[in-house]
């Protein structure tokens, strides 16, 4: 399916995602405001490593580092509710957490889930449990506990989130500090929308025939939107097989996620093919290309930043990885040389 959305790079924040109800810039400002208040540091052992802003938080543990990540499924749950199919959202919940650990070459080992709902449905709980179990299998990780809260009056549906614990030797952690101009950006395909941008994706779908609309492939929009997030477990093997300077999980904020790795710039000169569902959202919603790339993964759910000599070894471990761009001296995220703002 061709990507027929407008090609303009700059656009007003009153369009696209912000118009659908999510202001990425305001959200980033809110996070910064919250972090500014978090000044306390414990005394004694087990201090934090590094600073806030990367994909996971690190804690000293002798020669090892413990890592924590937290994330949820977001408004993808509303699509599951509409289709009465909650069988895959547990995979999404696991994926959104473990992928944030993989980018630092950290192995996930344990997970706890959190479910907040207005009332308990045994069928929903069964299906969500099946998905969580499958996600844990795909990530080779134990689910060690969780919490379910019935919050009638505060929650009107069901919200699914979780927290992941990972571990790695300190000298094997990948932080992005070695990223340098000239490094290759090697992207790995996504399975679709994954678990970000659903406020905008749902708005477009509901304005253009609903979730039963049929895509050219024959799949419905709802089926495509519920495709679970890919779990990039092979990233750990890739980091062991070759030199990796940085890795990125392309989530909410799209290409802007790269700016969390380094003060250098990341220019996506050869974007990966755009999944059918994302092309459909962009075309039907008449959303500018830049807005799509600052909201969705656009077909690249994960990326490695490597020196050129690492490419053959990386491709042996991750065969569907493709060179998508290059690191440049100027800070920021770029699409074919134009800065994404």
PDB file of C-alpha atoms in Angstrom, residues 12-218:
ATOM      1  CA  UNK A  12       1.244  22.716  13.869  1.00  0.00           C
ATOM      2  CA  UNK A  13       0.873  20.955  17.211  1.00  0.00           C
ATOM      3  CA  UNK A  14      -2.891  21.436  16.851  1.00  0.00           C
ATOM      4  CA  UNK A  15      -2.915  18.789  14.133  1.00  0.00           C
ATOM      5  CA  UNK A  16      -2.448  15.029  14.159  1.00  0.00           C
ATOM      6  CA  UNK A  17      -1.782  13.439  17.525  1.00  0.00           C
ATOM      7  CA  UNK A  18      -2.395  16.632  19.518  1.00  0.00           C
ATOM      8  CA  UNK A  19      -5.773  17.138  17.840  1.00  0.00           C
ATOM      9  CA  UNK A  20      -6.658  13.554  18.772  1.00  0.00           C
ATOM     10  CA  UNK A  21      -5.998  14.365  22.423  1.00  0.00           C
ATOM     11  CA  UNK A  22      -2.305  13.606  23.043  1.00  0.00           C
ATOM     12  CA  UNK A  23       0.178  16.495  23.008  1.00  0.00           C
ATOM     13  CA  UNK A  24       3.643  14.885  22.752  1.00  0.00           C
ATOM     14  CA  UNK A  25       5.428  18.137  23.601  1.00  0.00           C
ATOM     15  CA  UNK A  26       3.256  18.768  26.658  1.00  0.00           C
ATOM     16  CA  UNK A  27       3.717  15.160  27.760  1.00  0.00           C
ATOM     17  CA  UNK A  28       7.509  15.551  27.548  1.00  0.00           C
ATOM     18  CA  UNK A  29       7.314  18.782  29.537  1.00  0.00           C
ATOM     19  CA  UNK A  30       5.181  17.038  32.148  1.00  0.00           C
ATOM     20  CA  UNK A  31       7.732  14.249  32.515  1.00  0.00           C
ATOM     21  CA  UNK A  32      10.554  16.791  32.901  1.00  0.00           C
ATOM     22  CA  UNK A  33       8.547  18.634  35.560  1.00  0.00           C
ATOM     23  CA  UNK A  34       7.983  15.393  37.466  1.00  0.00           C
ATOM     24  CA  UNK A  35      11.641  14.330  37.262  1.00  0.00           C
ATOM     25  CA  UNK A  36      12.787  17.719  38.577  1.00  0.00           C
ATOM     26  CA  UNK A  37      11.074  16.894  41.864  1.00  0.00           C
ATOM     27  CA  UNK A  38      12.807  13.526  42.271  1.00  0.00           C
ATOM     28  CA  UNK A  39      15.956  14.690  44.068  1.00  0.00           C
ATOM     29  CA  UNK A  40      16.220  12.213  46.971  1.00  0.00           C
ATOM     30  CA  UNK A  41      18.942   9.551  46.833  1.00  0.00           C
ATOM     31  CA  UNK A  42      19.196   6.737  49.341  1.00  0.00           C
ATOM     32  CA  UNK A  43      22.276   6.365  51.530  1.00  0.00           C
ATOM     33  CA  UNK A  44      24.342   3.188  51.586  1.00  0.00           C
ATOM     34  CA  UNK A  45      24.691   0.511  48.942  1.00  0.00           C
ATOM     35  CA  UNK A  46      22.603  -0.060  45.802  1.00  0.00           C
ATOM     36  CA  UNK A  47      22.887   3.434  44.371  1.00  0.00           C
ATOM     37  CA  UNK A  48      21.419   4.408  41.029  1.00  0.00           C
ATOM     38  CA  UNK A  49      23.646   4.306  37.951  1.00  0.00           C
ATOM     39  CA  UNK A  50      23.518   7.077  35.387  1.00  0.00           C
ATOM     40  CA  UNK A  51      20.744   9.622  35.026  1.00  0.00           C
ATOM     41  CA  UNK A  52      17.063   9.598  34.150  1.00  0.00           C
ATOM     42  CA  UNK A  53      15.978   9.671  30.530  1.00  0.00           C
ATOM     43  CA  UNK A  54      17.152   6.369  29.083  1.00  0.00           C
ATOM     44  CA  UNK A  55      14.780   3.478  28.466  1.00  0.00           C
ATOM     45  CA  UNK A  56      15.306   1.851  31.887  1.00  0.00           C
ATOM     46  CA  UNK A  57      16.640   2.792  35.324  1.00  0.00           C
ATOM     47  CA  UNK A  58      19.763   1.102  36.696  1.00  0.00           C
ATOM     48  CA  UNK A  59      20.760   0.173  40.243  1.00  0.00           C
ATOM     49  CA  UNK A  60      24.194  -0.896  41.526  1.00  0.00           C
ATOM     50  CA  UNK A  61      24.389  -4.576  42.504  1.00  0.00           C
ATOM     51  CA  UNK A  62      28.053  -5.475  42.909  1.00  0.00           C
ATOM     52  CA  UNK A  63      29.545  -6.391  39.540  1.00  0.00           C
ATOM     53  CA  UNK A  64      26.038  -6.466  38.135  1.00  0.00           C
ATOM     54  CA  UNK A  65      23.396  -3.842  37.525  1.00  0.00           C
ATOM     55  CA  UNK A  66      19.708  -4.316  38.145  1.00  0.00           C
ATOM     56  CA  UNK A  67      17.352  -2.580  35.749  1.00  0.00           C
ATOM     57  CA  UNK A  68      13.710  -1.584  36.075  1.00  0.00           C
ATOM     58  CA  UNK A  69      11.253  -0.632  33.350  1.00  0.00           C
ATOM     59  CA  UNK A  70       7.539   0.098  33.577  1.00  0.00           C
ATOM     60  CA  UNK A  71       4.949   0.489  30.825  1.00  0.00           C
ATOM     61  CA  UNK A  72       1.436  -0.411  29.813  1.00  0.00           C
ATOM     62  CA  UNK A  73      -0.777  -1.160  26.839  1.00  0.00           C
ATOM     63  CA  UNK A  74      -2.502   2.235  26.750  1.00  0.00           C
ATOM     64  CA  UNK A  75      -5.610   2.894  24.693  1.00  0.00           C
ATOM     65  CA  UNK A  76      -5.000  -0.223  22.611  1.00  0.00           C
ATOM     66  CA  UNK A  77      -7.168  -1.735  25.360  1.00  0.00           C
ATOM     67  CA  UNK A  78     -10.127   0.172  23.902  1.00  0.00           C
ATOM     68  CA  UNK A  79      -9.674  -1.632  20.591  1.00  0.00           C
ATOM     69  CA  UNK A  80      -9.589  -4.938  22.465  1.00  0.00           C
ATOM     70  CA  UNK A  81     -12.777  -3.937  24.267  1.00  0.00           C
ATOM     71  CA  UNK A  82     -14.508  -2.981  21.012  1.00  0.00           C
ATOM     72  CA  UNK A  83     -13.626  -6.328  19.416  1.00  0.00           C
ATOM     73  CA  UNK A  84     -14.076  -8.277  22.674  1.00  0.00           C
ATOM     74  CA  UNK A  85     -10.667  -9.840  22.087  1.00  0.00           C
ATOM     75  CA  UNK A  86      -8.150  -9.438  24.905  1.00  0.00           C
ATOM     76  CA  UNK A  87      -6.010 -12.458  24.013  1.00  0.00           C
ATOM     77  CA  UNK A  88      -2.943 -10.568  22.762  1.00  0.00           C
ATOM     78  CA  UNK A  89      -2.744  -7.435  24.924  1.00  0.00           C
ATOM     79  CA  UNK A  90      -0.748  -9.351  27.538  1.00  0.00           C
ATOM     80  CA  UNK A  91       1.961  -9.872  24.912  1.00  0.00           C
ATOM     81  CA  UNK A  92       1.947  -6.122  24.306  1.00  0.00           C
ATOM     82  CA  UNK A  93       2.359  -5.422  28.022  1.00  0.00           C
ATOM     83  CA  UNK A  94       5.376  -7.721  28.255  1.00  0.00           C
ATOM     84  CA  UNK A  95       6.863  -6.422  24.993  1.00  0.00           C
ATOM     85  CA  UNK A  96       6.672  -2.759  25.904  1.00  0.00           C
ATOM     86  CA  UNK A  97       8.692  -3.478  29.036  1.00  0.00           C
ATOM     87  CA  UNK A  98      11.274  -6.005  27.882  1.00  0.00           C
ATOM     88  CA  UNK A  99      12.073  -4.101  24.688  1.00  0.00           C
ATOM     89  CA  UNK A 100      13.031  -1.139  26.877  1.00  0.00           C
ATOM     90  CA  UNK A 101      15.547  -3.398  28.640  1.00  0.00           C
ATOM     91  CA  UNK A 102      16.965  -4.922  25.478  1.00  0.00           C
ATOM     92  CA  UNK A 103      18.122  -1.499  24.254  1.00  0.00           C
ATOM     93  CA  UNK A 104      20.641  -1.426  27.110  1.00  0.00           C
ATOM     94  CA  UNK A 105      21.615  -5.086  26.540  1.00  0.00           C
ATOM     95  CA  UNK A 106      19.848  -6.083  29.734  1.00  0.00           C
ATOM     96  CA  UNK A 107      18.222  -9.477  30.137  1.00  0.00           C
ATOM     97  CA  UNK A 108      14.697  -9.446  31.600  1.00  0.00           C
ATOM     98  CA  UNK A 109      14.229 -11.974  34.391  1.00  0.00           C
ATOM     99  CA  UNK A 110      11.057 -11.096  36.316  1.00  0.00           C
ATOM    100  CA  UNK A 111       7.798  -9.265  35.756  1.00  0.00           C
ATOM    101  CA  UNK A 112       4.816  -8.078  37.792  1.00  0.00           C
ATOM    102  CA  UNK A 113       1.555  -6.938  36.217  1.00  0.00           C
ATOM    103  CA  UNK A 114      -0.993  -4.366  37.371  1.00  0.00           C
ATOM    104  CA  UNK A 115      -4.638  -4.455  36.338  1.00  0.00           C
ATOM    105  CA  UNK A 116      -7.023  -1.653  37.267  1.00  0.00           C
ATOM    106  CA  UNK A 117     -10.655  -2.121  36.296  1.00  0.00           C
ATOM    107  CA  UNK A 118     -14.179  -1.003  37.070  1.00  0.00           C
ATOM    108  CA  UNK A 119     -15.311  -4.599  37.536  1.00  0.00           C
ATOM    109  CA  UNK A 120     -13.870  -8.096  37.225  1.00  0.00           C
ATOM    110  CA  UNK A 121     -14.622 -10.129  34.121  1.00  0.00           C
ATOM    111  CA  UNK A 122     -13.414 -13.725  34.298  1.00  0.00           C
ATOM    112  CA  UNK A 123     -13.237 -13.982  30.501  1.00  0.00           C
ATOM    113  CA  UNK A 124     -11.087 -10.848  30.236  1.00  0.00           C
ATOM    114  CA  UNK A 125      -8.794 -12.066  33.016  1.00  0.00           C
ATOM    115  CA  UNK A 126      -8.376 -15.448  31.344  1.00  0.00           C
ATOM    116  CA  UNK A 127      -7.527 -13.942  27.968  1.00  0.00           C
ATOM    117  CA  UNK A 128      -5.176 -11.352  29.454  1.00  0.00           C
ATOM    118  CA  UNK A 129      -3.451 -14.097  31.440  1.00  0.00           C
ATOM    119  CA  UNK A 130      -2.969 -16.161  28.275  1.00  0.00           C
ATOM    120  CA  UNK A 131      -1.304 -13.203  26.573  1.00  0.00           C
ATOM    121  CA  UNK A 132       0.926 -12.418  29.555  1.00  0.00           C
ATOM    122  CA  UNK A 133       2.028 -16.042  29.683  1.00  0.00           C
ATOM    123  CA  UNK A 134       2.849 -16.082  25.957  1.00  0.00           C
ATOM    124  CA  UNK A 135       4.736 -12.803  26.235  1.00  0.00           C
ATOM    125  CA  UNK A 136       6.768 -14.177  29.127  1.00  0.00           C
ATOM    126  CA  UNK A 137       7.587 -17.264  27.053  1.00  0.00           C
ATOM    127  CA  UNK A 138       8.721 -15.160  24.109  1.00  0.00           C
ATOM    128  CA  UNK A 139      10.894 -13.038  26.397  1.00  0.00           C
ATOM    129  CA  UNK A 140      12.192 -15.998  28.451  1.00  0.00           C
ATOM    130  CA  UNK A 141      11.097 -14.331  31.684  1.00  0.00           C
ATOM    131  CA  UNK A 142       9.213 -15.276  34.855  1.00  0.00           C
ATOM    132  CA  UNK A 143       6.018 -13.556  35.952  1.00  0.00           C
ATOM    133  CA  UNK A 144       6.472 -13.479  39.721  1.00  0.00           C
ATOM    134  CA  UNK A 145       3.392 -11.611  40.885  1.00  0.00           C
ATOM    135  CA  UNK A 146       0.991  -8.784  40.245  1.00  0.00           C
ATOM    136  CA  UNK A 147      -1.873  -6.680  41.542  1.00  0.00           C
ATOM    137  CA  UNK A 148      -5.505  -6.350  40.515  1.00  0.00           C
ATOM    138  CA  UNK A 149      -7.553  -3.396  41.743  1.00  0.00           C
ATOM    139  CA  UNK A 150     -11.272  -2.819  41.242  1.00  0.00           C
ATOM    140  CA  UNK A 151     -11.616   0.969  41.064  1.00  0.00           C
ATOM    141  CA  UNK A 152     -15.241   1.671  40.176  1.00  0.00           C
ATOM    142  CA  UNK A 153     -15.731   5.396  39.757  1.00  0.00           C
ATOM    143  CA  UNK A 154     -12.052   6.000  38.981  1.00  0.00           C
ATOM    144  CA  UNK A 155     -11.570   3.537  36.111  1.00  0.00           C
ATOM    145  CA  UNK A 156     -14.277   3.018  33.500  1.00  0.00           C
ATOM    146  CA  UNK A 157     -12.765   0.027  31.697  1.00  0.00           C
ATOM    147  CA  UNK A 158      -9.572  -1.958  32.220  1.00  0.00           C
ATOM    148  CA  UNK A 159      -5.987  -0.677  32.253  1.00  0.00           C
ATOM    149  CA  UNK A 160      -3.100  -3.136  31.947  1.00  0.00           C
ATOM    150  CA  UNK A 161       0.473  -2.254  32.884  1.00  0.00           C
ATOM    151  CA  UNK A 162       3.523  -3.951  34.321  1.00  0.00           C
ATOM    152  CA  UNK A 163       7.031  -3.597  35.687  1.00  0.00           C
ATOM    153  CA  UNK A 164      10.041  -5.602  34.561  1.00  0.00           C
ATOM    154  CA  UNK A 165      13.274  -6.449  36.378  1.00  0.00           C
ATOM    155  CA  UNK A 166      16.423  -7.113  34.386  1.00  0.00           C
ATOM    156  CA  UNK A 167      20.062  -7.857  35.109  1.00  0.00           C
ATOM    157  CA  UNK A 168      23.387  -7.497  33.341  1.00  0.00           C
ATOM    158  CA  UNK A 169      27.100  -7.229  34.044  1.00  0.00           C
ATOM    159  CA  UNK A 170      28.017  -3.559  34.275  1.00  0.00           C
ATOM    160  CA  UNK A 171      30.676  -3.762  31.576  1.00  0.00           C
ATOM    161  CA  UNK A 172      28.182  -5.195  29.063  1.00  0.00           C
ATOM    162  CA  UNK A 173      25.529  -2.473  29.404  1.00  0.00           C
ATOM    163  CA  UNK A 174      24.960  -0.432  26.236  1.00  0.00           C
ATOM    164  CA  UNK A 175      24.145   3.203  27.011  1.00  0.00           C
ATOM    165  CA  UNK A 176      24.772   5.022  23.738  1.00  0.00           C
ATOM    166  CA  UNK A 177      27.900   6.782  24.950  1.00  0.00           C
ATOM    167  CA  UNK A 178      29.930   5.215  22.105  1.00  0.00           C
ATOM    168  CA  UNK A 179      27.573   6.464  19.391  1.00  0.00           C
ATOM    169  CA  UNK A 180      29.520   8.563  16.874  1.00  0.00           C
ATOM    170  CA  UNK A 181      28.896  10.285  13.531  1.00  0.00           C
ATOM    171  CA  UNK A 182      29.157   7.783  10.694  1.00  0.00           C
ATOM    172  CA  UNK A 183      27.647   4.909  12.669  1.00  0.00           C
ATOM    173  CA  UNK A 184      24.952   3.016  10.819  1.00  0.00           C
ATOM    174  CA  UNK A 185      21.345   2.960  11.998  1.00  0.00           C
ATOM    175  CA  UNK A 186      20.067  -0.546  11.307  1.00  0.00           C
ATOM    176  CA  UNK A 187      16.314  -0.965  11.695  1.00  0.00           C
ATOM    177  CA  UNK A 188      14.309  -4.065  12.501  1.00  0.00           C
ATOM    178  CA  UNK A 189      10.707  -4.301  11.252  1.00  0.00           C
ATOM    179  CA  UNK A 190       7.730  -3.859  13.522  1.00  0.00           C
ATOM    180  CA  UNK A 191       4.597  -5.985  13.370  1.00  0.00           C
ATOM    181  CA  UNK A 192       2.412  -2.915  12.904  1.00  0.00           C
ATOM    182  CA  UNK A 193       1.312  -0.142  15.238  1.00  0.00           C
ATOM    183  CA  UNK A 194       2.656  -1.992  18.326  1.00  0.00           C
ATOM    184  CA  UNK A 195       1.304  -0.208  21.442  1.00  0.00           C
ATOM    185  CA  UNK A 196       1.703   3.525  20.834  1.00  0.00           C
ATOM    186  CA  UNK A 197      -0.284   6.162  18.999  1.00  0.00           C
ATOM    187  CA  UNK A 198      -3.642   4.483  19.480  1.00  0.00           C
ATOM    188  CA  UNK A 199      -5.463   7.669  20.430  1.00  0.00           C
ATOM    189  CA  UNK A 200      -4.752   8.932  16.918  1.00  0.00           C
ATOM    190  CA  UNK A 201      -5.125   5.542  15.197  1.00  0.00           C
ATOM    191  CA  UNK A 202      -8.506   4.940  16.830  1.00  0.00           C
ATOM    192  CA  UNK A 203      -9.720   8.443  15.949  1.00  0.00           C
ATOM    193  CA  UNK A 204      -8.893   7.862  12.283  1.00  0.00           C
ATOM    194  CA  UNK A 205     -10.445   4.389  12.293  1.00  0.00           C
ATOM    195  CA  UNK A 206     -13.687   5.535  13.901  1.00  0.00           C
ATOM    196  CA  UNK A 207     -13.975   8.404  11.418  1.00  0.00           C
ATOM    197  CA  UNK A 208     -13.398   6.130   8.395  1.00  0.00           C
ATOM    198  CA  UNK A 209     -15.616   3.096   8.704  1.00  0.00           C
ATOM    199  CA  UNK A 210     -14.677   1.765  12.118  1.00  0.00           C
ATOM    200  CA  UNK A 211     -12.699  -1.306  13.079  1.00  0.00           C
ATOM    201  CA  UNK A 212     -14.573  -3.484  10.580  1.00  0.00           C
ATOM    202  CA  UNK A 213     -13.147  -1.550   7.616  1.00  0.00           C
ATOM    203  CA  UNK A 214     -11.269  -3.887   5.298  1.00  0.00           C
ATOM    204  CA  UNK A 215      -7.684  -3.198   4.238  1.00  0.00           C
ATOM    205  CA  UNK A 216      -6.418  -4.146   0.742  1.00  0.00           C
ATOM    206  CA  UNK A 217      -4.877  -7.325   2.201  1.00  0.00           C
ATOM    207  CA  UNK A 218      -8.297  -8.486   3.374  1.00  0.00           C
TER     208      UNK A 218
END
